[in-house]
Coordinates of C-alpha atoms and ligand atoms in Angstrom, one line a residue:
X49 CA -20.8 -23.5 0.5
X50 CA -18.3 -20.6 0.1
X51 CA -19.5 -17.4 0.4
X52 CA -17.7 -16.0 -2.5
X53 CA -16.1 -18.1 -5.5
X54 CA -13.8 -15.7 -7.6
X55 CA -13.1 -17.4 -11.2
X56 CA -9.7 -15.8 -12.5
X57 CA -6.5 -14.7 -10.3
X58 CA -5.5 -11.9 -11.9
X59 CA -5.4 -8.1 -10.9
X60 CA -9.5 -7.8 -11.2
X61 CA -9.9 -10.6 -9.1
X62 CA -7.2 -10.5 -6.8
X63 CA -8.6 -6.5 -5.9
X64 CA -12.2 -7.8 -5.2
X65 CA -11.0 -10.7 -2.9
X66 CA -8.9 -8.1 -0.5
X67 CA -12.0 -5.9 -0.5
X68 CA -14.7 -8.7 0.5
X69 CA -12.3 -9.9 2.6
X70 CA -11.5 -6.3 4.5
X71 CA -15.0 -4.7 4.7
X72 CA -16.4 -8.7 5.8
X73 CA -13.5 -10.7 8.0
X74 CA -15.8 -13.5 8.6
X75 CA -16.1 -14.8 5.3
X76 CA -14.9 -17.7 3.4
X77 CA -13.5 -16.7 0.2
X78 CA -11.7 -19.2 -2.9
X79 CA -9.3 -18.0 -5.8
X80 CA -9.8 -20.0 -9.0
X81 CA -6.7 -19.0 -11.4
X82 CA -5.6 -21.7 -14.0
X83 CA -2.0 -20.8 -14.2
X84 CA 0.3 -22.5 -12.2
X85 CA 0.0 -18.7 -9.8
X86 CA -1.9 -15.8 -9.1
X87 CA -1.0 -12.0 -11.0
X88 CA 1.0 -13.7 -14.2
X89 CA -0.4 -11.5 -16.4
X90 CA 0.3 -8.1 -14.0
X91 CA 3.7 -9.7 -13.9
X92 CA 4.4 -8.3 -17.1
X93 CA 2.3 -4.8 -17.3
X94 CA 4.6 -2.1 -18.1
X95 CA 7.4 -3.7 -19.7
X96 CA 7.7 -5.3 -16.1
X97 CA 7.1 -1.8 -14.6
X98 CA 3.3 -2.2 -13.8
X99 CA 1.7 0.8 -14.6
X100 CA -1.1 0.5 -12.4
X101 CA -2.9 3.4 -13.2
X102 CA -3.7 7.4 -14.0
X103 CA -3.9 10.1 -12.0
X104 CA -6.1 11.4 -14.2
X105 CA -8.8 8.5 -13.6
X106 CA -10.8 10.1 -11.9
X107 CA -11.3 7.4 -8.9
X108 CA -7.1 7.8 -8.6
X109 CA -7.5 8.1 -5.3
X110 CA -9.5 5.0 -4.1
X111 CA -6.5 3.0 -5.9
X112 CA -3.9 4.8 -4.3
X113 CA -5.8 4.2 -1.3
X114 CA -5.6 0.6 -1.9
X115 CA -2.6 -0.1 -2.3
X116 CA -1.1 2.5 0.2
X117 CA -3.1 0.2 2.5
X118 CA -1.0 -2.8 1.6
X119 CA 2.4 -0.9 2.3
X120 CA 2.7 -0.2 -1.8
X121 CA 4.4 2.8 -2.5
X122 CA 3.2 4.2 -6.2
X123 CA 5.2 7.1 -8.1
X124 CA 3.7 9.3 -10.9
X125 CA 5.6 10.3 -14.2
X126 CA 5.6 13.8 -15.9
X127 CA 3.0 12.0 -18.2
X128 CA 0.9 11.1 -15.5
X129 CA 1.3 7.3 -15.3
X130 CA 1.5 6.4 -12.1
X131 CA 3.8 3.2 -11.0
X132 CA 5.3 1.4 -7.7
X133 CA 8.2 3.5 -6.9
X134 CA 10.1 0.4 -7.3
X135 CA 8.9 0.4 -11.2
X136 CA 8.9 -3.6 -10.6
X137 CA 5.3 -5.2 -11.3
X138 CA 6.7 -8.2 -8.8
X139 CA 6.3 -6.1 -6.1
X140 CA 2.4 -5.7 -7.2
X141 CA 1.9 -9.1 -7.1
X142 CA 4.1 -10.0 -4.0
X143 CA 2.1 -7.0 -1.8
X144 CA -1.0 -8.1 -2.8
X145 CA -0.5 -12.4 -2.8
X146 CA 0.5 -11.6 0.9
X147 CA -2.1 -9.4 2.0
X148 CA -5.0 -11.8 0.5
X149 CA -2.4 -14.5 2.8
X150 CA -3.0 -11.9 5.8
X151 CA -6.7 -11.6 5.0
X152 CA -7.2 -15.9 4.7
X153 CA -8.2 -16.0 1.2
X154 CA -7.9 -19.2 -0.1
X155 CA -6.8 -20.0 -3.8
X156 CA -6.2 -22.3 -5.9
X157 CA -4.2 -22.6 -9.1
X158 CA -3.9 -24.6 -11.9
X159 CA -7.9 -24.8 -11.5
X160 CA -9.9 -24.1 -15.1
X161 CA -13.5 -23.1 -14.3
X162 CA -15.5 -24.9 -16.6
X163 CA -19.2 -24.8 -16.2
X164 CA -21.2 -22.9 -14.1
X165 CA -24.6 -22.9 -12.9
X166 CA -27.1 -21.8 -10.4
X167 CA -28.2 -24.0 -7.1
X168 CA -30.4 -23.8 -4.7
X169 CA -28.8 -20.2 -2.6
X170 CA -26.0 -20.2 -5.0
X171 CA -23.9 -21.5 -7.9
X172 CA -22.2 -24.3 -8.5
X173 CA -18.6 -24.7 -10.7
X174 CA -17.6 -27.5 -12.6
X175 CA -13.8 -27.0 -13.0
X176 CA -11.1 -29.7 -14.8
X177 CA -10.7 -33.5 -13.0
X178 CA -14.6 -33.7 -12.6
X179 CA -14.2 -31.7 -9.7
X180 CA -17.3 -29.2 -8.5
X181 CA -17.6 -26.6 -5.6
X182 CA -20.2 -23.8 -4.5
X183 CA -20.5 -20.3 -3.3
X184 CA -23.2 -18.4 -2.7
X185 CA -21.7 -15.4 -4.5
X186 CA -19.1 -15.8 -7.6
X187 CA -16.9 -13.1 -9.4
X188 CA -15.9 -14.1 -12.9
X189 CA -12.9 -12.4 -13.2
X190 CA -11.4 -14.5 -15.9
X191 CA -10.1 -11.6 -18.3
X192 CA -10.0 -11.2 -21.9
X193 CA -8.6 -12.9 -25.2
X194 CA -5.7 -10.2 -24.9
X195 CA -2.4 -11.5 -24.5
X196 CA -3.6 -15.9 -24.4
X197 CA -0.6 -17.0 -22.7
X198 CA -1.0 -15.3 -19.6
X199 CA -4.0 -17.5 -19.7
X200 CA -6.5 -15.6 -20.4
X201 CA -7.9 -17.4 -23.9
X202 CA -10.9 -16.0 -23.9
X203 CA -13.2 -18.8 -20.7
X204 CA -14.9 -15.8 -19.5
X205 CA -17.0 -15.0 -22.0
X206 CA -18.1 -19.2 -22.6
X207 CA -19.1 -18.6 -18.7
X208 CA -20.5 -15.1 -19.1
X209 CA -23.0 -17.0 -21.4
X210 CA -23.7 -20.0 -19.8
X211 CA -25.3 -17.1 -17.4
X212 CA -27.0 -15.9 -19.8
X213 CA -24.9 -13.0 -20.6
X214 CA -24.8 -11.1 -24.1
X215 CA -21.3 -10.9 -25.6
X216 CA -20.5 -7.8 -27.6
X217 CA -18.2 -7.8 -30.6
X218 CA -14.8 -8.9 -29.5
X219 CA -11.1 -7.5 -31.2
X220 CA -7.4 -7.1 -30.2
X221 CA -6.6 -3.3 -29.4
X222 CA -3.7 -2.5 -27.6
X223 CA -1.5 -3.3 -30.5
X224 CA 0.5 -2.6 -33.8
X225 CA -0.6 -2.2 -37.4
X226 CA 0.8 -3.5 -40.4
X227 CA 0.4 -1.6 -43.8
X228 CA 0.2 -2.8 -47.0
X229 CA 3.3 -1.1 -47.6
X230 CA 7.0 -2.6 -48.0
X231 CA 8.5 -1.7 -44.6
X232 CA 11.4 -4.4 -44.7
X233 CA 13.7 -2.0 -44.8
X234 CA 12.4 1.1 -42.0
X235 CA 12.4 -2.1 -39.3
X236 CA 13.9 -0.7 -35.9
X237 CA 13.7 3.5 -36.9
X238 CA 12.1 4.3 -33.6
X239 CA 11.1 8.3 -33.7
X240 CA 8.5 11.2 -32.5
X241 CA 5.6 11.8 -35.1
X242 CA 2.0 12.3 -34.7
X243 CA 0.1 9.5 -35.9
X244 CA -3.4 10.4 -37.8
X245 CA -5.6 7.5 -38.1
X246 CA -7.8 8.2 -41.3
X247 CA -11.3 5.8 -42.3
X248 CA -12.0 6.4 -45.8
X249 CA -11.0 10.0 -45.9
X250 CA -12.0 11.2 -42.2
X251 CA -9.4 11.6 -39.1
X252 CA -10.7 9.6 -36.4
X253 CA -7.7 9.9 -33.9
X254 CA -4.6 11.2 -33.3
X255 CA -2.1 10.5 -31.4
X256 CA 1.7 12.4 -31.0
X257 CA 4.8 10.0 -29.2
X258 CA 7.7 7.8 -30.3
X259 CA 6.7 5.7 -33.6
X260 CA 8.3 2.2 -34.3
X261 CA 8.3 0.5 -38.2
X262 CA 8.6 -3.0 -37.9
X263 CA 8.5 -5.2 -40.9
X264 CA 5.0 -5.2 -41.3
X265 CA 4.1 -2.0 -40.1
X266 CA 4.0 0.2 -37.0
X267 CA 4.5 -0.3 -33.4
X268 CA 4.4 1.8 -30.3
X269 CA 2.0 2.9 -27.4
X270 CA 0.7 5.6 -29.7
X271 CA -0.5 3.4 -32.6
X272 CA -1.1 1.3 -29.7
X273 CA -3.9 3.7 -28.5
X274 CA -4.7 3.7 -32.3
X275 CA -5.9 -0.1 -32.5
X276 CA -9.0 0.9 -30.2
X277 CA -10.1 2.8 -33.2
X278 CA -10.2 0.0 -36.0
X279 CA -13.7 -0.8 -35.8
X280 CA -15.5 -2.3 -38.8
X281 CA -19.5 -2.5 -39.4
X282 CA -21.0 -5.3 -38.1
X283 CA -20.7 -7.9 -40.6
X284 CA -18.4 -6.7 -42.5
X285 CA -15.9 -8.8 -43.4
X286 CA -12.5 -8.1 -42.2
X287 CA -10.3 -8.0 -45.4
X288 CA -13.0 -5.7 -47.1
X289 CA -13.1 -3.1 -43.3
X290 CA -9.5 -2.6 -43.2
X291 CA -8.9 -1.6 -46.3
X292 CA -11.0 1.5 -45.4
X293 CA -8.6 2.8 -42.5
X294 CA -5.3 4.3 -43.9
X295 CA -2.3 6.0 -41.5
X296 CA -0.5 10.0 -41.9
X297 CA 2.1 10.1 -40.6
X298 CA 3.1 13.6 -39.6
X299 CA 6.7 13.8 -39.0
X300 CA 7.3 17.7 -38.2
X301 CA 3.9 17.8 -36.6
X302 CA 5.2 21.4 -34.8
X303 CA 4.6 23.3 -38.3
X304 CA 2.2 23.2 -40.7
X305 CA 2.5 22.3 -44.1
X306 CA 3.9 25.8 -45.3
X307 CA 6.0 26.7 -42.7
X308 CA 7.9 23.3 -43.7
X309 CA 7.8 24.2 -47.9
X310 CA 10.2 27.0 -46.5
X311 CA 12.0 25.2 -44.2
X312 CA 12.8 23.0 -47.1
X313 CA 13.2 26.4 -49.6
X314 CA 15.5 27.5 -47.2
X315 CA 17.7 24.6 -47.1
X316 CA 17.9 24.8 -50.4
X317 CA 20.1 27.2 -49.5
X318 CA 22.5 25.7 -47.8
X319 CA 25.5 26.1 -49.7
X320 CA 27.0 22.6 -51.8
X321 CA 24.1 21.0 -49.9
X322 CA 23.2 17.4 -52.2
X323 CA 19.1 16.5 -52.4
X324 CA 19.8 13.5 -50.5
X325 CA 21.5 16.0 -47.3
X326 CA 17.6 17.9 -47.5
X327 CA 16.6 15.5 -44.9
X328 CA 19.5 14.9 -42.5
X329 CA 18.9 15.1 -39.2
X330 CA 15.2 15.6 -39.8
X331 CA 14.3 11.7 -40.3
X332 CA 17.1 9.0 -40.1
X333 CA 18.6 8.5 -43.7
X334 CA 17.6 4.8 -44.4
X335 CA 13.5 7.0 -43.8
X336 CA 15.1 10.3 -46.1
X337 CA 15.6 7.8 -49.1
X338 CA 12.4 6.8 -49.1
X339 CA 10.1 10.0 -48.6
X340 CA 13.1 11.5 -51.0
X341 CA 12.4 8.4 -53.8
X342 CA 8.2 9.0 -53.5
X343 CA 9.1 12.7 -54.4
X344 CA 10.8 11.1 -57.1
X345 CA 13.7 13.9 -56.0
X346 CA 17.8 12.1 -57.2
X347 CA 19.1 12.5 -54.4
X348 CA 22.9 12.8 -56.3
X349 CA 21.9 16.2 -57.7
X350 CA 22.1 19.3 -55.8
X351 CA 19.8 20.4 -53.5
X352 CA 19.7 24.0 -55.3
X353 CA 18.0 21.7 -58.2
X354 CA 15.7 20.0 -57.5
X355 CA 12.7 21.5 -58.2
X356 CA 9.8 23.5 -57.2
X357 CA 6.7 21.6 -57.5
X358 CA 9.1 18.1 -55.9
X359 CA 10.0 20.0 -53.2
X360 CA 6.1 20.7 -52.0
X361 CA 5.1 16.8 -52.6
X362 CA 8.2 16.5 -50.2
X363 CA 7.2 19.0 -48.0
X364 CA 3.6 17.0 -48.3
X365 CA 4.7 14.0 -47.4
X366 CA 7.2 15.2 -43.6
X367 CA 3.2 16.7 -43.2
X368 CA 1.3 13.5 -44.2
X369 CA 2.7 10.5 -45.5
X370 CA -0.3 7.9 -46.3
X371 CA -0.3 4.5 -46.0
X372 CA -3.0 2.0 -46.5
X373 CA -3.8 -0.5 -43.2
X374 CA -3.1 -4.3 -44.4
X375 CA -3.9 -5.6 -40.1
X376 CA -4.1 -5.3 -36.8
X377 CA -2.2 -7.5 -34.5
X378 CA -3.8 -10.6 -32.9
X379 CA -4.3 -11.5 -29.6
X380 CA -1.0 -12.4 -28.8
X381 CA 0.3 -9.7 -29.1
X382 CA -2.5 -7.4 -28.4
X383 CA -2.8 -5.4 -24.8
X384 CA -6.7 -5.8 -24.1
X385 CA -10.1 -6.9 -25.8
X386 CA -12.2 -4.7 -26.9
X387 CA -15.8 -6.0 -26.6
X388 CA -16.6 -7.9 -24.0
X389 CA -20.3 -8.7 -21.8
X390 CA -22.7 -6.3 -22.7
X391 CA -22.4 -3.5 -20.0
X392 CA -26.7 -2.9 -19.8
X393 CA -26.8 -6.1 -18.3
X394 CA -24.5 -4.9 -15.3
X395 CA -25.1 -2.9 -12.8
X396 CA -22.7 -0.6 -13.1
X397 CA -22.6 0.2 -9.3
X398 CA -22.0 -3.2 -7.7
X399 CA -20.6 -4.7 -10.8
X400 CA -24.0 -7.6 -10.1
X401 CA -25.2 -8.9 -13.0
X402 CA -28.7 -7.8 -13.9
X403 CA -30.0 -11.6 -15.5
X404 CA -28.6 -13.8 -12.3
X405 CA -28.4 -12.2 -9.1
X406 CA -25.4 -13.4 -7.2
X407 CA -23.2 -13.4 -10.3
X408 CA -20.6 -10.7 -10.8
X409 CA -18.6 -9.3 -13.2
X410 CA -14.8 -7.4 -13.2
X411 CA -12.2 -6.4 -15.1
X412 CA -11.3 -6.8 -18.9
X413 CA -14.2 -9.9 -19.4
X414 CA -16.4 -6.2 -19.3
X415 CA -17.0 -4.5 -22.7
X416 CA -14.5 -1.5 -21.8
X417 CA -11.2 -1.1 -22.7
X418 CA -8.6 1.9 -21.9
X419 CA -6.3 4.1 -23.8
X420 CA -1.7 2.7 -23.1
X421 CA -1.2 4.5 -19.2
X422 CA -2.8 2.8 -16.3
X423 CA -6.2 3.2 -17.6
X424 CA -7.1 -1.0 -18.2
X425 CA -5.5 -1.4 -14.9
X426 CA -7.7 0.9 -13.1
X427 CA -10.1 -0.3 -14.5
X428 CA -9.8 -4.4 -12.9
X429 CA -8.6 -2.2 -9.6
X430 CA -12.0 -0.2 -10.0
X431 CA -15.0 -2.8 -10.7
X432 CA -12.7 -5.3 -8.6
X433 CA -13.3 -3.3 -5.3
X434 CA -16.6 -2.6 -6.6
X435 CA -18.1 -6.2 -6.8
X436 CA -15.3 -7.4 -3.9
X437 CA -17.6 -4.9 -1.3
X438 CA -21.3 -5.2 -2.7
X439 CA -20.3 -8.9 -2.6
X440 CA -19.6 -8.3 1.5
X441 CA -22.3 -6.2 2.0
X442 CA -24.5 -8.9 0.6
X443 CA -23.4 -11.6 2.5
Ligands
FAD96 C1 1.7 -7.0 -22.1 C2 0.9 -6.3 -20.9 C3 0.9 -5.6 -20.4 C4 0.1 -5.4 -20.4 N1 0.4 -3.3 -19.9 C5 -0.9 -2.7 -19.0 C6 -0.2 -1.2 -18.0 O1 1.3 -1.2 -17.8 N2 -1.2 -0.8 -17.1 C7 -2.3 -0.7 -17.6 O2 -2.8 -0.2 -17.0 N3 -2.7 -2.4 -18.6 C8 -2.3 -3.3 -19.3 N4 -2.1 -3.8 -19.9 C9 -4.0 -4.4 -19.5 C10 -4.2 -5.2 -18.4 O3 -3.2 -6.1 -18.0 C11 -5.4 -5.9 -18.7 O4 -6.7 -4.9 -18.5 C12 -6.0 -6.4 -16.9 O5 -5.0 -7.5 -16.7 C13 -7.3 -7.2 -16.9 O6 -7.4 -7.7 -15.7 P1 -8.3 -8.6 -15.5 O7 -8.6 -9.4 -13.5 O8 -9.6 -8.7 -16.0 O9 -7.7 -10.1 -16.2 P2 -6.4 -11.0 -15.6 O10 -5.3 -10.2 -15.5 O11 -5.9 -11.0 -17.3 O12 -6.3 -11.7 -15.3 C14 -7.4 -13.1 -15.5 C15 -6.8 -14.5 -14.8 O13 -7.5 -15.0 -14.9 C16 -7.5 -16.0 -15.9 N5 -7.9 -17.2 -16.3 C17 -9.6 -16.8 -17.5 N6 -9.9 -17.8 -17.1 C18 -9.7 -18.8 -16.4 C19 -10.8 -19.9 -16.3 N7 -11.3 -20.8 -16.9 N8 -10.4 -20.4 -14.4 C20 -9.8 -20.0 -13.9 N9 -8.9 -18.9 -14.1 C21 -9.2 -18.4 -15.8 C22 -6.1 -16.1 -16.2 O14 -5.5 -17.2 -16.5 C23 -6.2 -14.9 -15.2 O15 -4.8 -15.3 -14.8 C24 -0.9 -4.7 -20.6 C25 -1.6 -6.2 -20.7 C26 -1.2 -7.4 -21.1 C27 -0.9 -8.5 -22.3

């Protein structure tokens, strides 16, 4: 019987294995990974640069010490996002695998855990091909459902349920949003704006940053962050709930509405300026045309001839172009899962199950999701380190 078996070979699993082996070097530890290599998702994080944590996370120091102990050096950008100094995610994966080997941790890739049950003194795990192994402690670190191309297709929830755990409502987050309006001509535009997510007539959350227009809607980090707040009532169908959400784009967040109105009035005084040039150097021309047409302004007349009323409408559109949500991009493109193993069923100091002593959780499988910026990997390291310490101390 193994001392510790870890299901999943991603970020949290590797952090837990390294911690447990470092704390208690005599332990026999095995890591089972479904894909043909460990850390495939980790290698793709942060556009291949791996935004591994954030200076604003309360336990960032522990994470940095953890990485520094295996020779991984980091750098912090102006927004507090922390990356390996080389900005190469594969260096983090390599460094962790190297450390695991040095600590004698056994890994088995191409191995999908399918069933888990209790046996005297521990647990039995059945994996593909009718094989089984048993372990005194088990850590379930199989991730969520986001980005299944990296092995995370939601198996972990099935295994957690086999141990009696509850799974809260799951949805893809940190993903692009689709809108009802026709965006085909706007595809490819990128520009800084403030983006508000509204539900009915209430502002839910607001972010500022670079917005990317896609053929179906909006993308970009600030939009990803808003996707975390698109939630449905219990029993509410997606098709009903989604239409209650809207986006308002503010293209001039540093000015209030009055200032934008005054600014447009002033521009109308520029000699010879055509109406279609009113937004010249403010918005990309295709987007400017779209807003001018929504304000029913004929681009070919002189700007000075545009009526006050139409200028007010244009100012309103610049400060809050209203769009209606039609969808949230699905699991394949999402970076994270909202929902997961019910938190009250886990002892958050040790990550041990309150329902099945000896059984632990770490990473995205638990009901936690954070914004972009390193918060989700921080959750993986933090919960992995806690579980690794607790498992090692319990043996
Ligand atoms: C494209 C992308 C970019 C991202 N960028 C960032 C970023 O820059 N910063 C950040 O903080 N977060 C980022 N994230 C989120 C972050 O990667 C995850 O939250 C984090 O990896 C979760 O860690 P984990 O250990 O829970 O699971 P994962 O790292 O997802 O690992 C789970 C592992 O379990 C394996 N597995 C699943 N089922 C089984 C089974 N039945 N048997 C055996 N093995 C199994 C999977 O193959 C997988 O390797 C990104 C996510 C994506 C998809």
